[in-house]
XYZ file of C-alpha atoms in Angstrom:
742
model
C 0.000 0.000 0.000
C 2.881 2.434 -0.427
C 5.324 3.796 -2.902
C 7.513 0.739 -2.256
C 6.397 -2.782 -2.943
C 7.637 -4.231 0.351
C 7.131 -3.204 3.938
C 10.833 -2.480 4.318
C 12.079 1.055 3.875
C 12.613 2.205 0.313
C 16.156 1.887 -0.833
C 18.064 5.132 -1.081
C 18.557 6.759 -4.437
C 21.674 5.861 -6.395
C 24.680 7.916 -5.407
C 25.096 9.226 -8.936
C 21.765 11.032 -8.748
C 22.872 13.188 -5.858
C 25.421 14.782 -8.098
C 22.719 16.633 -10.024
C 22.838 20.357 -9.295
C 20.052 21.678 -7.091
C 19.455 24.914 -8.968
C 16.516 23.216 -10.741
C 14.657 22.795 -7.442
C 12.490 25.686 -6.297
C 13.217 27.591 -3.132
C 11.590 25.215 -0.665
C 10.483 26.300 2.814
C 8.985 23.702 5.134
C 7.877 23.734 8.752
C 10.519 22.003 10.877
C 13.391 22.480 8.420
C 16.917 23.130 9.678
C 19.377 25.641 8.290
C 21.827 23.006 7.071
C 19.220 21.118 4.994
C 19.677 21.126 1.236
C 16.854 22.007 -1.149
C 16.441 18.331 -1.980
C 16.156 17.397 1.701
C 13.601 20.166 2.294
C 11.558 18.942 -0.677
C 11.682 15.403 0.723
C 10.551 16.732 4.133
C 7.667 18.603 2.482
C 6.581 15.408 0.706
C 6.717 13.416 3.947
C 4.687 16.033 5.826
C 2.127 16.266 3.019
C 1.575 12.498 2.768
C 1.669 11.871 6.509
C -1.346 9.872 7.654
C -1.918 8.030 4.370
C -1.947 4.322 5.195
C 0.949 2.360 3.737
C 2.456 5.331 1.869
C 6.024 6.338 2.698
C 8.549 8.563 0.987
C 12.252 8.028 1.610
C 13.755 8.876 -1.773
C 12.932 10.343 -5.176
C 13.250 7.127 -7.160
C 11.705 3.779 -6.241
C 9.102 5.168 -3.808
C 7.336 6.977 -6.671
C 7.083 4.072 -9.110
C 3.494 3.002 -8.322
C 2.118 6.580 -8.542
C 0.473 6.536 -5.119
C 2.700 9.280 -3.728
C 1.760 11.596 -6.597
C -1.928 10.893 -6.017
C -1.601 11.331 -2.236
C -0.025 14.787 -2.638
C -2.799 15.907 -4.993
C -5.455 14.364 -2.723
C -4.099 16.308 0.246
C -4.807 19.594 -1.531
C -7.764 18.562 -3.712
C -9.526 15.570 -2.146
C -12.422 16.128 -4.529
C -10.262 15.131 -7.515
C -8.627 11.915 -6.269
C -10.263 8.722 -4.946
C -7.593 7.014 -2.865
C -9.626 3.791 -2.684
C -9.442 3.551 -6.464
C -5.740 4.399 -6.397
C -5.141 1.471 -4.047
C -6.372 -1.099 -6.590
C -5.211 0.448 -9.876
C -2.072 -0.436 -11.786
C 1.073 1.660 -11.612
C 0.555 3.102 -15.092
C -3.091 3.957 -14.364
C -2.152 5.723 -11.123
C 0.647 7.670 -12.780
C -1.494 8.643 -15.769
C -4.339 9.813 -13.526
C -2.015 11.829 -11.275
C -0.271 13.533 -14.210
C -3.615 14.243 -15.895
C -5.132 15.862 -12.774
C -1.947 17.810 -12.041
C -1.935 19.119 -15.600
C -5.478 20.407 -15.079
C -4.193 22.189 -11.962
C -1.493 23.979 -13.944
C 1.453 21.587 -13.532
C 3.238 20.892 -16.806
C 3.440 17.200 -17.756
C 7.190 16.773 -17.436
C 6.947 12.994 -17.039
C 5.231 10.135 -18.806
C 3.970 7.103 -16.850
C 6.390 4.875 -18.749
C 9.335 7.001 -17.512
C 8.438 6.421 -13.863
C 7.164 2.833 -13.874
C 10.673 1.405 -14.117
C 12.900 -0.283 -11.588
C 14.787 2.950 -10.820
C 13.137 6.164 -12.099
C 15.388 9.090 -12.923
C 15.814 11.016 -9.657
C 16.400 14.413 -11.245
C 13.218 14.138 -13.310
C 11.146 13.138 -10.274
C 12.625 15.953 -8.157
C 11.892 18.493 -10.887
C 8.285 17.323 -11.192
C 7.676 17.218 -7.416
C 9.172 20.712 -7.211
C 6.622 21.798 -9.825
C 3.873 20.371 -7.620
C 5.248 22.348 -4.675
C 5.246 25.544 -6.743
C 1.720 25.024 -8.062
C 0.034 24.051 -4.808
C -0.941 26.648 -2.206
C 1.296 27.448 0.706
C -0.314 27.599 4.126
C -0.686 31.339 4.900
C 1.091 32.950 7.819
C -0.583 31.730 10.971
C -2.099 28.741 9.187
C -2.414 25.414 10.931
C -2.145 22.801 8.261
C -3.846 21.777 5.089
C -6.743 19.389 4.922
C -8.629 19.261 8.210
C -8.002 22.897 9.097
C -9.096 24.153 5.685
C -12.350 22.256 6.030
C -12.832 23.470 9.598
C -12.133 27.082 8.703
C -14.359 26.845 5.637
C -17.259 25.560 7.767
C -16.586 28.336 10.286
C -16.519 30.919 7.472
C -19.821 29.699 6.001
C -21.532 29.666 9.400
C -20.356 33.192 10.196
C -21.400 34.529 6.786
C -24.800 32.820 6.979
C -25.470 34.167 10.458
C -24.265 37.705 9.694
C -26.172 37.947 6.393
C -29.386 36.734 8.071
C -28.827 39.135 10.967
C -28.237 42.067 8.600
C -31.277 41.292 6.437
C -33.461 40.857 9.512
C -32.469 44.276 10.836
C -32.706 45.877 7.391
C -36.364 44.798 7.459
C -36.754 46.294 10.931
C -35.069 49.551 9.910
C -37.323 49.880 6.860
C -40.455 49.600 9.021
C -42.092 53.017 9.334
C -45.054 51.915 11.471
C -44.327 53.947 14.592
C -46.529 54.120 17.711
C -48.587 57.256 18.333
C -48.075 56.940 22.076
C -45.287 59.359 23.129
C -43.926 56.991 25.769
C -43.746 54.099 23.307
C -42.178 56.355 20.680
C -39.474 57.481 23.090
C -38.858 53.851 24.075
C -38.566 52.929 20.381
C -35.979 55.647 19.823
C -33.998 54.554 22.892
C -34.154 50.994 21.592
C -32.684 52.202 18.294
C -29.875 54.062 20.093
C -29.101 50.978 22.179
C -28.999 48.866 19.016
C -26.592 51.320 17.383
C -24.290 51.487 20.405
C -24.335 47.881 21.640
C -25.149 45.591 18.700
C -23.415 47.245 15.746
C -19.818 47.228 17.146
C -19.769 43.436 17.856
C -21.073 42.739 14.362
C -18.333 44.920 12.918
C -15.863 42.725 14.774
C -17.541 39.640 13.229
C -17.297 41.276 9.805
C -13.586 41.884 10.308
C -13.104 38.263 11.408
C -14.864 37.088 8.240
C -12.411 39.163 6.201
C -9.469 37.597 8.041
C -10.860 34.100 7.482
C -11.343 34.877 3.808
C -7.705 35.940 3.551
C -6.683 32.560 4.971
C -9.012 30.699 2.601
C -8.398 32.862 -0.465
C -5.464 30.804 -1.689
C -7.640 27.663 -1.526
C -10.499 29.401 -3.309
C -8.191 30.458 -6.125
C -6.719 26.958 -6.221
C -10.195 25.464 -6.597
C -10.180 23.485 -3.352
C -13.084 25.634 -2.119
C -16.017 26.650 -4.300
C -17.183 30.054 -3.066
C -20.978 30.266 -3.458
C -22.530 33.398 -4.858
C -23.067 36.022 -2.184
C -20.362 34.691 0.174
C -17.565 37.103 -0.773
C -16.675 39.791 1.822
C -17.663 42.394 -0.777
C -21.173 40.901 -0.815
C -21.308 41.277 2.962
C -20.172 44.898 2.627
C -23.033 45.546 0.210
C -25.557 44.114 2.670
C -23.898 46.049 5.501
C -24.184 49.230 3.460
C -27.925 48.639 3.096
C -28.209 48.296 6.877
C -26.277 51.513 7.518
C -28.447 53.394 5.034
C -31.585 51.951 6.637
C -30.349 53.045 10.065
C -29.666 56.556 8.809
C -33.134 56.822 7.310
C -34.778 55.429 10.437
C -32.920 57.877 12.677
C -33.809 60.764 10.373
C -37.456 59.784 10.669
C -37.520 59.042 14.398
C -35.383 61.843 15.740
C -37.590 64.807 14.655
C -40.600 63.109 16.243
C -38.726 62.528 19.499
C -37.525 66.131 19.509
C -41.095 67.274 18.995
C -42.069 65.073 21.915
C -39.359 66.588 24.110
C -40.569 70.069 23.190
C -44.048 69.074 24.328
C -42.571 67.841 27.603
C -40.756 71.135 28.096
C -43.971 73.064 27.428
C -45.851 70.890 29.923
C -43.172 71.390 32.578
C -43.180 75.131 32.045
C -46.982 75.333 32.250
C -46.915 73.261 35.433
C -44.204 75.453 36.958
C -45.988 78.681 35.993
C -49.311 77.301 37.242
C -47.808 76.755 40.679
C -46.496 80.313 40.616
C -49.898 81.612 39.549
C -51.552 79.680 42.375
C -49.126 81.228 44.878
C -49.917 84.700 43.584
C -53.681 84.040 43.859
C -53.180 82.950 47.471
C -51.260 86.160 48.165
C -53.977 88.196 46.445
C -56.685 86.419 48.481
C -54.811 87.037 51.732
C -54.355 90.701 50.860
C -58.043 90.963 49.939
C -59.102 89.335 53.208
C -56.843 91.774 55.081
C -58.448 94.751 53.344
C -61.921 93.296 53.988
C -61.215 93.202 57.720
C -59.883 96.767 57.571
C -63.052 97.938 55.821
C -65.220 96.153 58.411
C -63.260 98.008 61.082
C -63.892 101.315 59.290
C -60.325 101.669 58.095
C -59.161 102.539 54.576
C -57.981 99.550 52.477
C -54.271 99.635 51.486
C -53.599 96.519 49.319
C -55.454 97.546 46.143
C -52.305 98.029 44.019
C -50.742 94.830 45.351
C -53.878 92.783 44.583
C -54.141 94.318 41.087
C -50.493 93.437 40.437
C -51.031 89.806 41.514
C -54.110 89.486 39.307
C -52.349 91.091 36.324
C -49.448 88.647 36.645
C -51.897 85.726 36.795
C -53.738 87.036 33.733
C -50.486 87.290 31.769
C -49.546 83.760 32.801
C -52.937 82.448 31.691
C -52.572 84.155 28.300
C -49.103 82.664 27.922
C -50.487 79.245 28.894
C -53.085 79.619 26.161
C -50.334 80.235 23.613
C -48.411 77.245 24.938
C -51.518 75.123 24.505
C -51.833 76.308 20.900
C -48.213 75.400 20.229
C -48.578 72.022 21.940
C -51.723 71.308 19.901
C -49.790 72.005 16.706
C -46.853 69.892 17.805
C -49.166 67.040 18.788
C -50.854 67.055 15.388
C -47.442 67.324 13.747
C -46.293 64.322 15.739
C -49.064 62.195 14.281
C -48.802 63.494 10.744
C -45.022 63.358 10.812
C -45.067 59.678 11.651
C -47.242 58.846 8.691
C -45.951 61.244 6.069
C -42.302 61.337 7.229
C -42.339 65.038 6.465
C -41.645 67.946 8.793
C -44.108 70.764 8.017
C -42.850 74.325 8.198
C -43.940 76.590 11.028
C -45.088 79.567 8.977
C -48.245 81.727 9.087
C -49.469 79.854 5.998
C -49.438 76.541 7.870
C -50.172 77.791 11.382
C -52.281 80.957 11.225
C -53.125 80.653 14.932
C -49.503 80.598 16.108
C -47.670 83.901 15.657
C -43.885 83.702 15.169
C -43.341 85.730 18.348
C -44.851 82.826 20.327
C -42.133 80.507 19.058
C -39.534 83.189 19.713
C -40.820 83.619 23.261
C -40.532 79.876 23.835
C -37.166 79.361 22.103
C -35.338 82.675 21.577
C -33.237 82.793 18.419
C -35.072 79.955 16.670
C -35.676 80.557 12.988
C -39.408 80.281 12.406
C -38.896 79.241 8.787
C -38.893 75.497 9.391
C -39.053 73.190 12.357
C -35.936 71.473 11.088
C -33.843 74.437 12.233
C -34.595 73.374 15.802
C -32.006 70.666 15.237
C -29.318 73.348 15.269
C -28.216 74.417 18.725
C -29.824 77.589 20.054
C -27.789 80.041 22.096
C -29.469 81.882 24.969
C -27.038 84.278 26.528
C -26.976 84.073 30.334
C -28.542 86.996 32.156
C -26.267 89.684 33.501
C -26.299 90.259 37.233
C -27.759 93.696 36.631
C -30.906 92.074 35.190
C -31.928 90.988 38.695
C -31.553 94.453 40.212
C -34.802 96.327 40.794
C -36.867 93.281 41.781
C -37.067 94.271 45.456
C -34.357 91.723 46.249
C -31.454 91.970 48.649
C -27.904 91.818 47.310
C -27.527 88.240 48.543
C -30.807 87.167 46.913
C -29.645 88.765 43.660
C -26.379 86.812 43.887
C -28.250 83.544 44.528
C -30.592 84.116 41.575
C -27.629 85.102 39.387
C -25.586 81.982 40.160
C -28.695 79.788 39.753
C -29.359 81.298 36.316
C -25.745 80.573 35.346
C -26.176 76.965 36.484
C -29.366 76.669 34.438
C -27.571 78.067 31.392
C -24.704 75.589 31.706
C -27.164 72.696 32.119
C -29.167 73.818 29.070
C -26.041 74.075 26.917
C -24.819 70.667 28.134
C -28.136 69.095 27.136
C -27.927 70.722 23.707
C -24.364 69.507 23.185
C -25.291 65.973 24.215
C -28.187 65.986 21.725
C -26.327 67.694 18.886
C -26.348 66.129 15.427
C -23.384 65.749 13.090
C -24.880 65.917 9.621
C -25.233 63.335 6.884
C -23.622 65.179 3.962
C -21.145 67.979 3.326
C -23.624 70.918 3.492
C -25.179 69.714 6.752
C -21.770 68.960 8.317
C -20.584 72.450 7.378
C -23.769 73.916 8.835
C -23.320 72.066 12.127
C -19.634 73.016 12.274
C -20.379 76.708 11.745
C -23.206 76.575 14.260
C -21.006 74.913 16.852
C -18.293 77.541 16.434
C -20.846 80.155 17.518
C -21.882 77.939 20.427
C -18.279 77.362 21.483
C -17.606 81.091 21.306
C -20.555 81.731 23.631
C -19.304 79.032 26.025
C -15.859 80.607 26.151
C -17.380 84.061 26.704
C -19.340 82.607 29.631
C -16.119 82.643 31.650
C -16.626 86.378 32.292
C -19.969 85.607 33.960
C -18.265 82.920 36.031
C -15.658 85.428 37.200
C -18.422 87.849 38.159
C -20.075 85.095 40.210
C -16.767 84.415 41.986
C -16.406 88.103 42.852
C -19.940 88.131 44.266
C -19.003 85.374 46.721
C -17.297 87.880 49.042
C -20.625 89.741 49.393
C -22.344 86.701 50.861
C -22.882 86.254 54.599
C -24.225 83.434 56.707
C -26.520 81.543 56.355
C -26.481 81.861 52.486
C -22.687 81.911 52.141
C -22.340 78.111 52.399
C -25.206 77.509 49.955
C -23.717 80.029 47.516
C -20.291 78.393 47.764
C -21.804 74.986 46.973
C -23.633 76.378 43.938
C -20.489 78.170 42.765
C -18.410 74.987 43.105
C -21.048 73.052 41.169
C -21.071 75.795 38.525
C -17.295 75.596 38.102
C -17.405 71.805 37.805
C -20.300 71.801 35.326
C -18.710 74.579 33.264
C -15.416 72.670 33.033
C -17.352 69.636 31.791
C -19.286 71.786 29.299
C -16.114 73.406 27.970
C -14.428 70.015 27.540
C -17.505 68.608 25.773
C -17.600 71.596 23.438
C -13.918 71.261 22.580
C -14.316 67.550 21.865
C -17.351 68.209 19.705
C -15.507 70.878 17.735
C -12.616 68.466 17.229
C -14.999 65.711 16.089
C -16.747 68.103 13.708
C -13.401 69.237 12.275
C -12.254 65.661 11.628
C -15.663 64.747 10.205
C -15.647 67.806 7.948
C -12.151 66.963 6.719
C -13.161 63.372 5.929
C -16.508 64.249 4.324
C -14.894 67.017 2.236
C -12.268 64.655 0.851
C -14.748 61.821 0.344
C -17.191 64.151 -1.420
C -14.454 65.417 -3.716
C -13.483 61.867 -4.712
C -17.105 60.768 -5.139
C -17.808 63.723 -7.408
C -14.725 62.857 -9.474
C -15.795 59.220 -9.752
C -19.313 60.272 -10.673
C -18.021 62.577 -13.413
C -15.920 59.771 -14.879
C -18.911 57.447 -14.680
C -21.118 59.896 -16.564
C -18.484 60.260 -19.281
C -18.287 56.495 -19.769
C -22.029 55.933 -19.635
C -22.706 58.713 -22.148
C -20.158 57.457 -24.686
C -21.592 56.406 -28.046
C -20.645 52.769 -28.673
C -22.835 52.390 -31.767
C -21.693 52.071 -35.374
C -21.874 55.869 -35.736
C -18.644 56.301 -33.765
C -15.685 54.680 -35.491
C -12.923 56.693 -33.798
C -11.744 53.854 -31.584
C -8.134 55.026 -31.433
C -9.082 58.254 -29.643
C -11.181 56.290 -27.152
C -8.244 53.946 -26.538
C -6.009 56.921 -25.749
C -8.627 58.391 -23.412
C -9.114 55.043 -21.672
C -5.364 54.606 -21.201
C -5.221 58.069 -19.640
C -8.207 57.218 -17.425
C -6.500 54.047 -16.211
C -3.400 56.076 -15.310
C -5.614 58.518 -13.410
C -7.328 55.626 -11.625
C -3.947 54.237 -10.585
C -3.164 57.598 -9.009
C -6.649 57.938 -7.521
C -6.471 54.491 -5.962
C -3.919 55.708 -3.433
C -5.956 58.847 -2.740
C -9.184 56.908 -2.211
C -7.340 54.341 -0.121
C -6.057 57.136 2.124
C -9.600 58.502 2.524
C -10.837 55.008 3.379
C -8.050 54.695 5.937
C -9.209 57.960 7.512
C -12.699 56.457 7.790
C -11.313 53.286 9.354
C -9.283 55.329 11.834
C -12.289 57.459 12.798
C -14.375 54.327 13.347
C -11.620 52.756 15.440
C -11.594 55.921 17.546
C -15.374 55.540 18.043
C -16.206 58.808 16.314
C -19.782 59.766 17.293
C -20.795 60.309 13.628
C -20.339 56.592 12.892
C -23.371 56.282 10.614
C -22.325 59.176 8.384
C -18.759 57.871 8.135
C -19.916 54.346 7.294
C -22.363 55.687 4.715
C -19.582 57.600 2.953
C -17.230 54.641 3.184
C -19.867 52.366 1.655
C -20.584 54.949 -1.061
C -16.902 55.174 -1.974
C -16.506 51.399 -2.076
C -19.593 51.060 -4.244
C -18.640 53.883 -6.602
C -15.039 52.674 -6.924
C -16.189 49.140 -7.684
C -18.677 50.565 -10.170
C -16.088 52.625 -12.081
C -13.807 49.571 -12.277
C -16.672 47.556 -13.736
C -17.285 50.317 -16.259
C -13.600 50.196 -17.211
C -13.968 46.458 -17.748
C -16.941 47.203 -20.008
C -14.942 49.819 -21.909
C -12.060 47.398 -22.490
C -14.421 44.750 -23.828
C -16.234 47.292 -26.002
C -12.908 48.543 -27.351
C -11.939 45.020 -28.389
C -15.338 44.240 -29.876
C -15.820 47.578 -31.632
C -12.307 47.420 -33.067
C -13.046 43.907 -34.321
C -16.360 45.172 -35.740
C -14.839 47.978 -37.811
C -11.854 45.844 -38.829
C -14.210 43.084 -39.981
C -16.347 45.416 -42.085
C -13.241 47.038 -43.592
C -11.942 43.601 -44.546
C -15.382 42.598 -45.826
C -15.592 45.751 -47.936
C -12.146 45.079 -49.397
C -13.191 41.513 -50.206
C -16.441 42.624 -51.820
C -14.632 45.302 -53.855
C -12.053 42.764 -54.967
C -14.701 40.223 -56.006
C -16.777 42.902 -57.739
C -13.768 44.142 -59.702
C -12.835 40.567 -60.575
C -16.393 39.890 -61.694
C -16.418 43.004 -63.893
C -13.023 42.082 -65.357
C -14.192 38.538 -66.145
C -17.373 39.900 -67.691
C -15.422 42.252 -69.942
C -12.664 39.792 -70.811
C -14.787 36.742 -71.517
C -17.596 38.311 -73.477
C -18.011 36.448 -76.795
C -20.623 35.613 -79.409
C -21.176 33.211 -82.290
C -18.688 35.073 -84.428
C -15.787 34.293 -82.050
C -13.249 31.938 -83.527
C -12.464 28.551 -82.060
C -8.861 29.577 -81.480
C -9.951 32.610 -79.423
C -12.362 30.499 -77.414
C -9.605 28.008 -76.630
C -7.343 30.869 -75.493
C -10.082 32.232 -73.244
C -10.656 28.841 -71.665
C -6.941 28.541 -70.987
C -6.780 32.020 -69.461
C -9.845 31.343 -67.296
C -7.855 28.717 -65.441
C -5.751 31.525 -63.949
C -8.837 33.377 -62.657
C -10.142 30.115 -61.287
C -6.875 29.593 -59.426
C -7.113 33.112 -57.971
C -10.677 32.478 -56.827
C -9.701 29.193 -55.206
C -6.883 30.948 -53.349
C -9.238 33.758 -52.266
C -11.770 31.231 -51.004
C -9.844 30.849 -47.748
C -10.029 34.627 -47.196
C -13.795 34.611 -47.681
C -14.162 31.562 -45.439
C -12.150 33.353 -42.753
C -14.477 36.353 -42.947
C -17.509 34.082 -42.725
C -16.041 32.471 -39.618
C -15.288 35.854 -38.052
C -18.826 37.061 -38.757
C -20.205 34.658 -36.165
C -18.224 36.353 -33.402
C -18.694 39.978 -34.467
C -20.864 42.063 -32.135
C -23.528 44.024 -33.980
C -23.384 47.743 -33.196
C -26.386 49.020 -35.116
C -28.943 48.145 -32.392
C -27.030 50.486 -30.065
C -27.910 53.385 -32.322
C -31.025 55.171 -30.965
C -32.071 55.863 -34.560
C -32.101 52.145 -35.339
C -35.595 50.652 -35.229
C -35.728 47.116 -33.840
C -38.597 44.979 -35.082
C -37.970 42.105 -32.681
C -36.607 41.689 -29.191
C -32.892 40.968 -28.934
C -31.303 38.658 -26.334
C -28.639 40.658 -24.525
C -25.938 39.963 -21.964
C -24.787 42.374 -19.278
C -21.002 42.518 -19.053
C -21.007 44.181 -15.627
C -23.063 44.144 -12.443
C -25.271 47.192 -12.979
C -27.329 46.611 -9.809
C -25.632 48.956 -7.366
C -26.485 50.064 -3.825
C -28.257 53.408 -4.016
C -26.762 55.677 -1.351
C -29.766 57.945 -1.163
C -28.641 59.634 2.039
C -25.973 61.598 0.205
C -27.628 64.468 -1.609
C -24.913 64.884 -4.207
C -25.296 61.232 -5.258
C -29.005 61.443 -6.032
C -28.307 61.934 -9.714
C -26.303 58.699 -9.838
C -29.447 56.620 -9.438
C -31.100 58.200 -12.454
C -27.965 57.816 -14.544
C -27.635 54.135 -13.684
C -31.160 53.437 -14.817
C -30.144 54.538 -18.294
C -27.424 51.913 -18.522
C -29.646 49.110 -19.752
C -28.794 50.001 -23.346
C -25.179 51.138 -23.098
C -23.891 48.463 -20.713
C -25.169 45.622 -22.836
C -23.409 44.051 -25.757
C -25.001 42.280 -28.657
C -24.005 39.615 -31.121
C -25.465 39.067 -34.517
C -25.173 35.900 -36.523
C -24.715 37.050 -40.091
C -25.481 33.778 -41.801
C -29.129 33.356 -40.761
C -29.613 36.996 -39.621
C -30.623 35.945 -36.094
C -29.523 37.812 -32.972
C -27.628 35.878 -30.337
C -26.284 36.819 -26.880
C -22.799 38.293 -26.837
């Protein structure tokens, strides 16, 4: 059952064979080799390691052990068990085993350097066997760095890869379905819970799946050599690029879901703020009514005692304040009614209606300004930008019948409220989904950061006021001031981090946008090119395409650097993860798309060049035959008056024309053969009327991911839909005039 006929070790190779120079053996590297091993010894070690575990098969030399062909078959079986049946090898003859091994190896790219008859001899030529085994070593995959063997580990890793891809693809598609669901609850509590659930999903479930995606890529790198070798058949949809496409769909779905949910949640939070303010003001109004009632009761007793009442102005002031609060509450109710109706309609229509007099005649713009100072009343979307309310100056509290200490307490409390409000706004700030919105948020935040830095003057004023405080308010004031300093330091740090994140995001989005626009322009040029029979200037197109390929070589490094920036930002957990991933996916898709278009162009160049060359040759042939026909017609015209001698001369001369025609027959036959493979260009001409449908074949994958979240890419979708004519190539069978697929 081995390379040798007996159970004793194979006899060593003849001493003369060792004299062959080793320069014909490839540079062999084997696990467990020593530095003093020759190339021949390393090749022998590789063979022994490869065939280890095969019952009855041993390799101790490069002569007699190889005679029965089982060693050759065992090596091939180790790498491609699907091509060799070792049970059959065990019962076949030497010549059959050798022939089968050489045949399979030849299919795998190994030149047939040996014939079975050369090896099935008592002592095969050692040099020939070494050269052939070295060719097997060169042709078969090497275990990648970090690999753990060949057969069992490849199968184990392949099963692991399939399981991970299956699970991740199913997980992605499941959540793409969830993200595309726009059936949101009308209950505010449930809506808020749904939004929090989305945020938790984004923060806790997406990062682990990104790790799984990276592991799939690493596994693919380990298996890639076996896929290329044919050991593993990669099913459609199992390539890491296919996973990236599905992942891109999920990221886009998440962006769209957040863009739909977030305005509704913000509207809900505005309603909550209105409710809290009404509740707070109602308590204040109730206190003032109690004070007015007490003052009225006091005056009533004075009148009963015959004294003049003295609280009339005070009571009128309390009642006026209550009346103003009630009017303001009425306006708040109007605004809350609008927001509530907008909440419902926004969930169904996914639109944010503008707050303008045309839409809301009952809500004057000053009401919105009184609720949120500085808010543009043009559209509700502007509420997403941070609003800056300057903190009150200490002088604003003077004249309210307050003591100096009470003024200081109110002043420091207002500063605390301002810091808290700004912290909330920073925590809820958006980042933008495209270049214009990122620029808008960056500019807006610069104004916010400027206001935060200017706040330090108010903080200094509060510190100076501390010396004016006396017991028992001094301790309380000191606690508030300490809290203010701590909160302000946190706010300032948050603002600086946000500005830094916005700067890095703006830098990335600017570069990515520039490259995407360039790719889109090149795409439009290729898609708009006329590949019909009207355009025969193929040489100019070849020059342009060569220049484009040189530009793409240069752009590849640029785009790679932009992609690396995206990877680095994601590794640093940049808060604008969705925007970064959307741009990264868009660049990957657009780059892949332009490469596919280049593949189309190269094929069209070959086919169009062949088309025009064929018709030029056909025209030359037809002109030649027509001229020959006319010459024969003129030369061989005769009538009854022609003499016998002249007729005999003409018959003799016609033999020469016949010989020319026979020689030209091969040229015509060659053109007829070429005609079957020539792609017909006339159907590509818009002016060409087709009377029947034509089978066509797409020469690129024109179904691309539509990155609808990027405004500047919206036109790409429309352009791609026009590709159905230009990206397809036709073939026309000239003999029976039937159209066939290219």
